[in-house]
Short mmCIF file of C-alpha atoms and ligand atoms in Angstrom, two decimals:
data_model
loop_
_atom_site.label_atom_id
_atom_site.label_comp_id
_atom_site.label_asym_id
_atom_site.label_seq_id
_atom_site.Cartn_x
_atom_site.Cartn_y
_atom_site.Cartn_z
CA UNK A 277 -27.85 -101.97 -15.98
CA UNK A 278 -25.58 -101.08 -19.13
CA UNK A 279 -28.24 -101.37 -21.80
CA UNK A 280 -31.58 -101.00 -19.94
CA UNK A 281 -33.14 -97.54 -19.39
CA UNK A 282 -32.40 -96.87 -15.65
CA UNK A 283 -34.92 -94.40 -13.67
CA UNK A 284 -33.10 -92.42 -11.12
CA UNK A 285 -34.58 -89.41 -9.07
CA UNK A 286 -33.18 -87.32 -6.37
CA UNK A 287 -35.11 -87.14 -2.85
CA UNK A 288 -33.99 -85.43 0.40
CA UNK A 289 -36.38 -86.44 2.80
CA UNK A 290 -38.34 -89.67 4.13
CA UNK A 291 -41.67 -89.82 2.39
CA UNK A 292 -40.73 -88.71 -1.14
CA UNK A 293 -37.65 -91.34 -0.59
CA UNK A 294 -40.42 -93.73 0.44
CA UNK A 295 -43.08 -92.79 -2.22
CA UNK A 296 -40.21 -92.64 -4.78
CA UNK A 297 -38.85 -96.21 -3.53
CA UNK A 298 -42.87 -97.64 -3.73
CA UNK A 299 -42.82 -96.48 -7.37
CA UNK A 300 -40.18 -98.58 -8.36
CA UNK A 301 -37.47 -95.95 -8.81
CA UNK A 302 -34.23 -98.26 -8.70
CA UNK A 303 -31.78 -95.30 -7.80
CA UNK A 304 -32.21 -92.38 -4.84
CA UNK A 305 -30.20 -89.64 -5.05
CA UNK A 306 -29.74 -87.35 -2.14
CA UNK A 307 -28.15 -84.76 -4.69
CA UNK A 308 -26.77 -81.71 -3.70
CA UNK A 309 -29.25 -79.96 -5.40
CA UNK A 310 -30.29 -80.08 -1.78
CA UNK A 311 -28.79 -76.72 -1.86
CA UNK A 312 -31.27 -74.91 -4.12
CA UNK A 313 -34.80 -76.74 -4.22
CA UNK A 314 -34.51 -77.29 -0.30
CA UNK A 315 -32.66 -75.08 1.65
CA UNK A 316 -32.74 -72.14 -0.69
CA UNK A 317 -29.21 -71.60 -1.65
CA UNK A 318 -28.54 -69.82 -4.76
CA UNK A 319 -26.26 -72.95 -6.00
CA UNK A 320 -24.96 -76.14 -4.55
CA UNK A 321 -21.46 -74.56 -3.27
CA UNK A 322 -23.33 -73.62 0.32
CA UNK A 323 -24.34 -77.48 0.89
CA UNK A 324 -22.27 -78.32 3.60
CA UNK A 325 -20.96 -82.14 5.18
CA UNK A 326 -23.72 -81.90 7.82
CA UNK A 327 -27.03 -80.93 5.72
CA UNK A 328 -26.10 -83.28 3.26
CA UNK A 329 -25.67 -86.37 6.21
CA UNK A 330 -28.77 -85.13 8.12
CA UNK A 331 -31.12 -85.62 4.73
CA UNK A 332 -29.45 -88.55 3.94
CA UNK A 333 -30.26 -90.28 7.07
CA UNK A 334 -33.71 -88.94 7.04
CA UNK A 335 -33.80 -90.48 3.09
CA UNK A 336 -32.31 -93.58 5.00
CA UNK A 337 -34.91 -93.95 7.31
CA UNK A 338 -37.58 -95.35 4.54
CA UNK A 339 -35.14 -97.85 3.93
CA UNK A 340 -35.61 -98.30 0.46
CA UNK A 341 -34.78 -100.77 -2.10
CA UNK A 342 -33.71 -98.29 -4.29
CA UNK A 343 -30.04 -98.03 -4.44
CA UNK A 344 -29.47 -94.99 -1.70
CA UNK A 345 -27.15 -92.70 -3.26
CA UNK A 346 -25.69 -89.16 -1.52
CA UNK A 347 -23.53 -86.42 -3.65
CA UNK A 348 -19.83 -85.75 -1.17
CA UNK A 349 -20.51 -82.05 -1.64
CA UNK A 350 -18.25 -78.84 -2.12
CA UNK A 351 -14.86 -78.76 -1.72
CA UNK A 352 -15.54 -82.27 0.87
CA UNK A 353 -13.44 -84.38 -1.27
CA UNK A 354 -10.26 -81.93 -2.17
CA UNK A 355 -7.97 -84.54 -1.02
CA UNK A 356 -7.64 -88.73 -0.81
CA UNK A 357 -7.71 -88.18 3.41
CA UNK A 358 -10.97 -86.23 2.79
CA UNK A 359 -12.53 -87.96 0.15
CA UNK A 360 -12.57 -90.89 2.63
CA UNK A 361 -13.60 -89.70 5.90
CA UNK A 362 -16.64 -87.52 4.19
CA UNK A 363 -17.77 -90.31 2.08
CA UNK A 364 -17.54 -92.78 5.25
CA UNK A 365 -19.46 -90.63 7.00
CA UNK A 366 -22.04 -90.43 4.21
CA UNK A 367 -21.94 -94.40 4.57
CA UNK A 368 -22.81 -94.06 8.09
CA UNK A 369 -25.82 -92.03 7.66
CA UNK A 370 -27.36 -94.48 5.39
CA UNK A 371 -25.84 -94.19 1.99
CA UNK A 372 -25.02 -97.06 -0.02
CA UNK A 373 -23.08 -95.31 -2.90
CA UNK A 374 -21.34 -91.95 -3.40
CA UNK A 375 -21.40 -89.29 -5.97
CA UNK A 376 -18.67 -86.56 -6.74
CA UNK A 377 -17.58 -84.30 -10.03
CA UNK A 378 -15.12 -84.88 -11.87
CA UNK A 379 -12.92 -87.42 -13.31
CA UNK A 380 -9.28 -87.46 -14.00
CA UNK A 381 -8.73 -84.69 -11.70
CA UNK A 382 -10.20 -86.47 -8.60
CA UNK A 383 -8.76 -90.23 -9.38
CA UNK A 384 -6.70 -90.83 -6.32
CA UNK A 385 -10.24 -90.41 -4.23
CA UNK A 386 -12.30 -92.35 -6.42
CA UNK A 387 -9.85 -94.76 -6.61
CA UNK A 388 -9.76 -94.77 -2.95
CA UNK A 389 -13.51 -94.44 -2.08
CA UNK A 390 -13.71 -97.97 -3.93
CA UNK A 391 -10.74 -99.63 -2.47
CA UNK A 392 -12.63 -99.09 0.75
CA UNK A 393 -15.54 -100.59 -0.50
CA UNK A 394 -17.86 -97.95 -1.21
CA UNK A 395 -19.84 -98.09 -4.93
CA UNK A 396 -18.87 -95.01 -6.66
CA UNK A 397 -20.90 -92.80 -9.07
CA UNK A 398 -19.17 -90.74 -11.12
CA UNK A 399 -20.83 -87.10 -12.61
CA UNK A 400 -19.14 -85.63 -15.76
CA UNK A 401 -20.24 -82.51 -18.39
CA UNK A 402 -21.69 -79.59 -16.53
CA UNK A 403 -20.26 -79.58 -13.07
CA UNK A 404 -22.59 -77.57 -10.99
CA UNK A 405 -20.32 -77.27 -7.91
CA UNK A 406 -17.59 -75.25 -10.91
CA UNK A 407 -20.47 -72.92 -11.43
CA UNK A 408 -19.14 -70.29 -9.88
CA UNK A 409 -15.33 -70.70 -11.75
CA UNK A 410 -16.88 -71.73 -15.29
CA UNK A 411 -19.80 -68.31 -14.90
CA UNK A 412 -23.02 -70.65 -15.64
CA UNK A 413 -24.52 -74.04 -16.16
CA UNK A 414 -22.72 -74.70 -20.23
CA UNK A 415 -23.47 -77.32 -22.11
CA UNK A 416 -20.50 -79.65 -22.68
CA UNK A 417 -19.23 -81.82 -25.70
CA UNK A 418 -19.84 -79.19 -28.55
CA UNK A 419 -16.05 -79.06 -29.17
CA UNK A 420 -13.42 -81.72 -30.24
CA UNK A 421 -10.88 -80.80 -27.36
CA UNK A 422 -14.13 -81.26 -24.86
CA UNK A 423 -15.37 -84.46 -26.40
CA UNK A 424 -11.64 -85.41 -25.58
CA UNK A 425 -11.78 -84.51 -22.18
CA UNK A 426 -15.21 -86.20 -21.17
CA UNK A 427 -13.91 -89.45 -22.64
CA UNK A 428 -10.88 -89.92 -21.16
CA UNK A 429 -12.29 -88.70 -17.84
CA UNK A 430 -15.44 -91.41 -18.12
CA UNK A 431 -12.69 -94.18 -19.09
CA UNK A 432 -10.74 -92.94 -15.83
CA UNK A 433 -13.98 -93.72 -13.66
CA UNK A 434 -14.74 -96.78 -15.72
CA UNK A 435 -11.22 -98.45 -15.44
CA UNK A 436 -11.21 -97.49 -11.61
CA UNK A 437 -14.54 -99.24 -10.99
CA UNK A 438 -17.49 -96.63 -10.89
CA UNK A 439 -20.45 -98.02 -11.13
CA UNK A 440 -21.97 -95.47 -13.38
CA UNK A 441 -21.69 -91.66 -14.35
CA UNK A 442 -23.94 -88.87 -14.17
CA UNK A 443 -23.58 -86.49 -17.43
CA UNK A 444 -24.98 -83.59 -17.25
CA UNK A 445 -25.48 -80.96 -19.73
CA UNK A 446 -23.89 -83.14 -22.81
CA UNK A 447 -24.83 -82.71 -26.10
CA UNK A 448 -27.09 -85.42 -26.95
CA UNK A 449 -25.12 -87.26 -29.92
CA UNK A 450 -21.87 -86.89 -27.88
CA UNK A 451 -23.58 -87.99 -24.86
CA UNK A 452 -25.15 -91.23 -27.00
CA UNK A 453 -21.62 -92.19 -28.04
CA UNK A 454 -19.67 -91.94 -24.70
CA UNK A 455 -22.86 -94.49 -23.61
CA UNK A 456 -21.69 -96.63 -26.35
CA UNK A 457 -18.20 -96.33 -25.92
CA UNK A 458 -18.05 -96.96 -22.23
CA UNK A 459 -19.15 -100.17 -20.69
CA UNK A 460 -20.49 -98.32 -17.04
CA UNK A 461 -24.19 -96.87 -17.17
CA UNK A 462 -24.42 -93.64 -18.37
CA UNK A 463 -27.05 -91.71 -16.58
CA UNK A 464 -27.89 -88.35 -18.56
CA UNK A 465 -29.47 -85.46 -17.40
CA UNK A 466 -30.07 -82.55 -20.10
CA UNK A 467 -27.74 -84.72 -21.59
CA UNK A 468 -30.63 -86.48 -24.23
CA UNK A 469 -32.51 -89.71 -24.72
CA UNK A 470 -29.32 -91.95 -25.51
CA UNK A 471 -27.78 -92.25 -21.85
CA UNK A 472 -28.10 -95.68 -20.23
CA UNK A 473 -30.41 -93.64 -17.59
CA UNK A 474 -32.03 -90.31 -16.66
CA UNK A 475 -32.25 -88.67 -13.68
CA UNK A 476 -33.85 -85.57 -12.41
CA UNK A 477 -34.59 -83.30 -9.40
CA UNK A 478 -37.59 -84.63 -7.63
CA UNK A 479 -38.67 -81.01 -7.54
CA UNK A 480 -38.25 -80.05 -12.01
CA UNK A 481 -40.45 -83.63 -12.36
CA UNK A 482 -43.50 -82.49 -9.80
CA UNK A 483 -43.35 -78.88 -10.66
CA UNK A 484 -42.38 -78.43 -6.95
CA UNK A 485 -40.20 -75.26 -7.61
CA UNK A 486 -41.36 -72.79 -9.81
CA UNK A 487 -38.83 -70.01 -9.69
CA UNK A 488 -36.65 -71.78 -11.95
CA UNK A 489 -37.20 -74.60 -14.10
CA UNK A 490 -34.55 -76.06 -16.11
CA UNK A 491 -34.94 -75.75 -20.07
CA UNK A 492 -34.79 -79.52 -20.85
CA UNK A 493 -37.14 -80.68 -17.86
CA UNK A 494 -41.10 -80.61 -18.43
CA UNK A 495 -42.90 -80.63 -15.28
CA UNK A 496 -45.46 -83.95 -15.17
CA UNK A 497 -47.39 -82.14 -12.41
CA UNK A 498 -47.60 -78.38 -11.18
CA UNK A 499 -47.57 -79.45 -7.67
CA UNK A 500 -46.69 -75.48 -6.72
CA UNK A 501 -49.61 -74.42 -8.04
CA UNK A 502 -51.89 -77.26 -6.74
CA UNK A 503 -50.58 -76.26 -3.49
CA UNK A 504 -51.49 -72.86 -3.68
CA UNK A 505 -54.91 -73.48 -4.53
CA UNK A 506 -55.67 -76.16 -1.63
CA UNK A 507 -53.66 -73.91 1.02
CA UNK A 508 -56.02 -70.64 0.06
CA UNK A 509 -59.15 -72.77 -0.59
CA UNK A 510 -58.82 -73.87 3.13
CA UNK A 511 -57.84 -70.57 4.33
CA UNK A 512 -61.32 -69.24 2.83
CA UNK A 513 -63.22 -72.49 4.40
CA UNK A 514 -62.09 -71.77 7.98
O1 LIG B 804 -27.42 -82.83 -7.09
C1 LIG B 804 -28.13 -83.44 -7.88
O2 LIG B 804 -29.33 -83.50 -7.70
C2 LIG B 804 -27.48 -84.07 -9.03
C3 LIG B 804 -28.23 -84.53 -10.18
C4 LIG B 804 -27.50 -85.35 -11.14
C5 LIG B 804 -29.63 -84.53 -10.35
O3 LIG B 804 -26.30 -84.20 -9.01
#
């Protein structure tokens, strides 16, 4: 995929996994941004172990082509013990890859999540399960020591066999020269157009949540309101 402009979406259910699968989208993510656009938490640090398994098998259930892959969320992968078990059991609810932050700092699990056979994505730049310790959703890369950091950390994922990385919130020219510098797909998100891939939240693409949408996303649809309008227009025609 290094070199071709990979699609990826998030989904959390079975027909937009289905729908999203029928449209050709090569990579599902059950994301943990689960936490916000589904079940209403204020950030992803709520998602638990069980929501994330229970829309991952209901993902699992349109049994896509796609690549199925589900985010190990908060504090489920602290240690190599952990990091195992929780992405097994994402494995058993239908998962075919899993996704967790961070790179040097999380090594032993990564390494071991692939040693046991699992295909491991990576996610670098803005972490948003550190939003609480780093006060916001900051846009990485800006500074030398930083640039310095995400490299070595996305030639710590490549060396121990991820089969891409999520960066999120890069600066665009630093973001285009870790793709070129790395020999994994690079799948950016706010992260400009150089990554190998892009992926978004099902929900920023449709205009499915309009309380917040993020300042590099424009909606292709304002689903919300489209809803609004066909839920009052038949509660006047009844
Ligand atoms: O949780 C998520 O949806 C993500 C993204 C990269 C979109 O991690």
């Amino acid at each position: 995929m290094k070199g071709k402009k990979l699609p990826a979406l998030t989904a959390y259910d079975f027909p937009t996994t289905r729908l999203l699968d029928e449209a050709g989208i090569p990579l599902i993510l059950v994301g943990d941004s689960l936490g916000m656009v589904v079940l209403g938490y204020r950030d992803t640090t709520s998602v638990t172990m069980e929501e994330i398994e229970h829309h991952v098998r209901a993902a699992a259930r349109a049994k896509p082509n796609a690549l199925l892959a589900a985010d190990l969320p908060y504090h489920s992968y602290q240690t190599v013990d952990e990091a195992l078990k929780n992405a097994r059991r994402l494995v058993a609810a239908g998962a075919e890859a899993v996704k967790a932050e961070g790179g040097l700092s999380i090594e032993p699990q990564v390494r071991a999540i692939i040693s046991a056979g699992i295909p491991f994505i990576g996610h670098l730049g803005m972490l948003p399960q550190s939003v609480l310790e780093e006060g916001g959703y900051r846009v990485k890369g800006k500074i030398e020591a930083e640039q310095k950091a995400l490299l070595a950390d996305a030639r710590c994922l490549e060396a121990a066999g991820a089969i891409g990385v999520v960066l999120e919130l890069v600066t665009p020219a630093f973001a285009g020269e870790l793709t070129r510098q790395i020999s994994i797909p690079t799948i950016g998100i706010g992260s400009g157009p150089d990554c190998d891939g892009q992926i978004l939240v099902i929900h920023d693409l449709l205009g499915l949540f309009p309380w917040f949408t993020p300042r590099f996303v424009k909606p292709k649809l304002n689903a919300a309101e489209q809803m609004r309008a066909v839920v009052e227009e038949w509660k006047s025609s009844i």
